[in-house]
PDB file of C-alpha atoms in Angstrom:
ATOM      1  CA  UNK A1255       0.000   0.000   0.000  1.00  0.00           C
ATOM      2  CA  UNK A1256       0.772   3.624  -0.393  1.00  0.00           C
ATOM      3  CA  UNK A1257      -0.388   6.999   0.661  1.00  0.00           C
ATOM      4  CA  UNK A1258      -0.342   9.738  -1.334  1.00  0.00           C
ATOM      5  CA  UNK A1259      -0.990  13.251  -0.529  1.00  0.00           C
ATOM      6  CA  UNK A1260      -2.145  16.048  -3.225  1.00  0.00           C
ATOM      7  CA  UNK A1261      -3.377  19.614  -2.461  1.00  0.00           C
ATOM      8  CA  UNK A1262      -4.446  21.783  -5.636  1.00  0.00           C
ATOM      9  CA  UNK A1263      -7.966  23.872  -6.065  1.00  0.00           C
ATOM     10  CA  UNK A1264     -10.805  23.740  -8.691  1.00  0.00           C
ATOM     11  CA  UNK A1265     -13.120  26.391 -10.375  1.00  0.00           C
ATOM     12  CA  UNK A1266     -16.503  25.605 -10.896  1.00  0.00           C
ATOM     13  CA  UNK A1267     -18.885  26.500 -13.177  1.00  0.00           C
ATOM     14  CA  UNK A1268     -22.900  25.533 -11.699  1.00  0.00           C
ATOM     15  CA  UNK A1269     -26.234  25.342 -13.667  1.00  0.00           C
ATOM     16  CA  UNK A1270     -29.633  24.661 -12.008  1.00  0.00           C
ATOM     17  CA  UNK A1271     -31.376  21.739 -13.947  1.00  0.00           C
ATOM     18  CA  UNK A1272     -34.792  20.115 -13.782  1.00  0.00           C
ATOM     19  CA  UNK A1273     -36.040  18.980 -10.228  1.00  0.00           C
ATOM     20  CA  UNK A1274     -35.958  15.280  -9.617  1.00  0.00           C
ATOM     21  CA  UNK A1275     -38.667  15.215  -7.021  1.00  0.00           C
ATOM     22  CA  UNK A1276     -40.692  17.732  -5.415  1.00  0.00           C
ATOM     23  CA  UNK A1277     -39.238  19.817  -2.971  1.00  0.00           C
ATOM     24  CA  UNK A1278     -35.765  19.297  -4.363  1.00  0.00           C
ATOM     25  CA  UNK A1279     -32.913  20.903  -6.545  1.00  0.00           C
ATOM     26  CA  UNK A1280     -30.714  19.494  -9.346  1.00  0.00           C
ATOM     27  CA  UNK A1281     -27.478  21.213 -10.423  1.00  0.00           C
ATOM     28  CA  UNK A1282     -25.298  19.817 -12.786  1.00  0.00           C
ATOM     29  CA  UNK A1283     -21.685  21.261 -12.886  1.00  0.00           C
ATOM     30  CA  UNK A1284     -18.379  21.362 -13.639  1.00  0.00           C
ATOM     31  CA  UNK A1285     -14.708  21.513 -12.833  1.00  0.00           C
ATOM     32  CA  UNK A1286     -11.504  22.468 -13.605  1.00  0.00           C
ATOM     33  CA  UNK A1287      -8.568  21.301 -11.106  1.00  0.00           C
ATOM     34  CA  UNK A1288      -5.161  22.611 -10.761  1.00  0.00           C
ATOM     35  CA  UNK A1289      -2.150  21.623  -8.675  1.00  0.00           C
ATOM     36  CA  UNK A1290      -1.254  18.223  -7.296  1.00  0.00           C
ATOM     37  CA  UNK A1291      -4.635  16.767  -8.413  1.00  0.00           C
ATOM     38  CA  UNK A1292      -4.670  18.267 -12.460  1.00  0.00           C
ATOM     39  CA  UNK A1293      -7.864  17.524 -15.150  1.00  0.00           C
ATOM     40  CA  UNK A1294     -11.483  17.914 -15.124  1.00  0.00           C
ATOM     41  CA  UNK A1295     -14.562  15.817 -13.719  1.00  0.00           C
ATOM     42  CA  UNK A1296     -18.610  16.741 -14.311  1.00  0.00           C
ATOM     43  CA  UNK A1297     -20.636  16.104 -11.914  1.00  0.00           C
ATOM     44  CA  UNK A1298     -24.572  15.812 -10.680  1.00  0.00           C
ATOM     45  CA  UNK A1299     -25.958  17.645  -7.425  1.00  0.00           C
ATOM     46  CA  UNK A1300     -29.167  16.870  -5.388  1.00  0.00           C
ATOM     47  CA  UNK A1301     -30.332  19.385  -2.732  1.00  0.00           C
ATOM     48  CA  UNK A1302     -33.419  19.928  -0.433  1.00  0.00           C
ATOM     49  CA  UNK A1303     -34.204  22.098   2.527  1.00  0.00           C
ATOM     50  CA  UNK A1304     -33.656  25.894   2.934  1.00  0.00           C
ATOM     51  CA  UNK A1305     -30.203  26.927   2.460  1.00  0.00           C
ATOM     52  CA  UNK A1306     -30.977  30.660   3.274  1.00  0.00           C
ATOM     53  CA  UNK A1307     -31.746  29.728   6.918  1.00  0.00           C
ATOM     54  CA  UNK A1308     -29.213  27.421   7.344  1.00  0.00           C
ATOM     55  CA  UNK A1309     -30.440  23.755   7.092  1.00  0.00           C
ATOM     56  CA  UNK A1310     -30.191  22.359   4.262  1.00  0.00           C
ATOM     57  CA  UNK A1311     -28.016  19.402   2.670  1.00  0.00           C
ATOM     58  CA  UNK A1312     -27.225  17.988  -0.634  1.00  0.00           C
ATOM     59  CA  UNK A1313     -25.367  14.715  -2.318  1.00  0.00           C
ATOM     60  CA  UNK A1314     -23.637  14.501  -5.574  1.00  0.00           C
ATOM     61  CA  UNK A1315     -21.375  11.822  -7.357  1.00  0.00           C
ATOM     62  CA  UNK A1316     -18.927  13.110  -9.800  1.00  0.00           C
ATOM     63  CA  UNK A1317     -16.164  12.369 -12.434  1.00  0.00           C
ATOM     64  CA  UNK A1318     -12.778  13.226 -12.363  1.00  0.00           C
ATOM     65  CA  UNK A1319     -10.415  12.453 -15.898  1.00  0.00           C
ATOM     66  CA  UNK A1320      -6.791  13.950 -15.262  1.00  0.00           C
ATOM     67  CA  UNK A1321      -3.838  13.396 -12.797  1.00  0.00           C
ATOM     68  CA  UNK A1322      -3.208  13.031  -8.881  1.00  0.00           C
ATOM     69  CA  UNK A1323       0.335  13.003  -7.756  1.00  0.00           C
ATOM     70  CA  UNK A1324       1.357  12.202 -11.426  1.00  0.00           C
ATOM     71  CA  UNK A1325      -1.004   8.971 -11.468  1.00  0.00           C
ATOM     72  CA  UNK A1326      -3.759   9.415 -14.433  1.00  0.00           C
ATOM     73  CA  UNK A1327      -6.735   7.735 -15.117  1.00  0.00           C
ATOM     74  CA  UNK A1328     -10.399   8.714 -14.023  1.00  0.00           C
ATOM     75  CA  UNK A1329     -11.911   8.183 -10.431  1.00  0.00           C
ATOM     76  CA  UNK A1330     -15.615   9.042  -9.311  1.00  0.00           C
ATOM     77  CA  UNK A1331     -16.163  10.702  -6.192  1.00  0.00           C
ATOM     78  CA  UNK A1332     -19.210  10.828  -3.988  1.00  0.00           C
ATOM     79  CA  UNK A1333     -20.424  14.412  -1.649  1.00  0.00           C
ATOM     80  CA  UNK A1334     -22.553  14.336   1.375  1.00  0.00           C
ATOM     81  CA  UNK A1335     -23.109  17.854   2.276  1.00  0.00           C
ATOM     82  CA  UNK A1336     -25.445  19.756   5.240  1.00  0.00           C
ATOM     83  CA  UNK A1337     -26.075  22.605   7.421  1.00  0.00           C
ATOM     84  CA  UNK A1338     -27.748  22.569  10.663  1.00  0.00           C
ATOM     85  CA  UNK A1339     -28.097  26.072  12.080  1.00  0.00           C
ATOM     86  CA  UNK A1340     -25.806  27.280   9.864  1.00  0.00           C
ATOM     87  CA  UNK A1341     -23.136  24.997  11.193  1.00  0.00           C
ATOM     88  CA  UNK A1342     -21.744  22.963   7.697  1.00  0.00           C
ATOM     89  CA  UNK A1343     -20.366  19.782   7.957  1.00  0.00           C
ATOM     90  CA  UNK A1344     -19.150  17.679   4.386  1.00  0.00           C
ATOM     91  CA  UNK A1345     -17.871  14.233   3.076  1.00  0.00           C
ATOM     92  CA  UNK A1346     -15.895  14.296  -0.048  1.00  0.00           C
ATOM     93  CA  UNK A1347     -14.391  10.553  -1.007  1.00  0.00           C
ATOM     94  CA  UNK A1348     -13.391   8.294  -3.829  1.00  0.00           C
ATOM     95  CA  UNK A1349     -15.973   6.011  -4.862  1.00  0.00           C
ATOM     96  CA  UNK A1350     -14.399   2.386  -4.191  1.00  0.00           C
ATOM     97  CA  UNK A1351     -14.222   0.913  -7.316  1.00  0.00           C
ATOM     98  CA  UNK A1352     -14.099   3.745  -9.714  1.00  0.00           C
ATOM     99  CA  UNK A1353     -11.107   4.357 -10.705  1.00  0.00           C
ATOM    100  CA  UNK A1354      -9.500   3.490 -14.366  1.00  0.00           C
ATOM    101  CA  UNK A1355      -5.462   3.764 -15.168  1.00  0.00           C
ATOM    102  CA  UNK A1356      -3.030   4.548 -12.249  1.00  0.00           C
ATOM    103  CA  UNK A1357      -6.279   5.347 -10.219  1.00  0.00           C
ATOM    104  CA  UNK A1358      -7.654   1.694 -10.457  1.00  0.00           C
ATOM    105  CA  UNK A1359      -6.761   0.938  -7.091  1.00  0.00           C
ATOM    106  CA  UNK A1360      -7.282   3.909  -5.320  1.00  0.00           C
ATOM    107  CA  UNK A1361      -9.432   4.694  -2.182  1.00  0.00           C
ATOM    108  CA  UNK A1362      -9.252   7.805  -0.093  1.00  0.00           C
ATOM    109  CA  UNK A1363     -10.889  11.324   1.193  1.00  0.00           C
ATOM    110  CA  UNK A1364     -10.549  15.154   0.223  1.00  0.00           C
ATOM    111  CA  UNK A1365     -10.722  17.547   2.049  1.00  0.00           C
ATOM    112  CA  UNK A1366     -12.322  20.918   0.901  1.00  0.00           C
ATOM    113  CA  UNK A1367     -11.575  24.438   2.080  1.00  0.00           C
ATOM    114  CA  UNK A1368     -13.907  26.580   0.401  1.00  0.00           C
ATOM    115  CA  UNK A1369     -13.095  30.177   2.272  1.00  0.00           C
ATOM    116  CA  UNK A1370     -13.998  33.711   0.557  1.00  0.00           C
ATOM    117  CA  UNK A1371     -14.989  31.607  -2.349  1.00  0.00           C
ATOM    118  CA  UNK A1372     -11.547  29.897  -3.505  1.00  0.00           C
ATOM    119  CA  UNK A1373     -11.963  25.832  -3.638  1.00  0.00           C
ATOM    120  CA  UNK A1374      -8.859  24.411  -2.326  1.00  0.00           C
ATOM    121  CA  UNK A1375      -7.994  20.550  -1.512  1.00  0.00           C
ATOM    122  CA  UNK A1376      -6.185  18.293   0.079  1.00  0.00           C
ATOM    123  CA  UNK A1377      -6.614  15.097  -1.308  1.00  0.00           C
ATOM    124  CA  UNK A1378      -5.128  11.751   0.839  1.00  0.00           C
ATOM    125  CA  UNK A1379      -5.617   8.776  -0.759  1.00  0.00           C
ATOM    126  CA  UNK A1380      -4.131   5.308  -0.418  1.00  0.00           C
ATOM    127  CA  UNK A1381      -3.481   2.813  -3.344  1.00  0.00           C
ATOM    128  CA  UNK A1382      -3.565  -0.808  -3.049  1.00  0.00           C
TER     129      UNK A1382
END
């Protein structure tokens, strides 16, 4: 086994899309990543709940094509995402099983630090 650590950032670009189910949002979106972890992934988002007064939450699965630590292939990752009285709390990991290339084997966690608006990670992830 191995660990591997990776910190880079991503821009995002967001669009609403048709509701699922009542009472619920859909956003599909996009990224570009930079740094340690280099390529793009697209991605689908589910929300519900009132954002604007803090309690909310929201899942998404997405795909990443591109680089980590010099290892490429593609990898999906999986977002669990809520706020309880304004208080945030997320999960941001490799989807077991996802990955293609150098990434085949990989399992792990990022970690997201989303301050004044700039997406910045720390990826650790372990290959097997």
């Amino acid at each position: 086994m191995t660990d591997v650590m990776a910190s880079g950032r991503f821009d995002i670009d967001i669009a609403p899309a048709d509701a699922l189910l009542a009472g619920t949002g859909r956003f599909d979106f996009t990224k570009r990543w930079t740094g340690g972890i280099e390529g793009t992934s697209a991605g689908v988002m589910l929300s519900a709940g009132d954002p604007a007064s803090g309690t909310a939450g929201y899942v998404a699965i997405e795909v990443f094509e591109g680089s980590i630590d010099g290892r490429t292939g593609t990898i999906a990752f999986q977002q669990l995402g809520s706020m309880a009285d304004g208080a945030e709390a997320l999960r941001y990991e490799v989807i077991p099983g996802s990955g293609t290339g150098d990434l085949t084997t990989v399992t792990g966690e990022l970690v997201l630090d989303a301050a004044h608006g700039d997406h910045t990670v720390m990826v650790r992830l372990r290959l097997t």
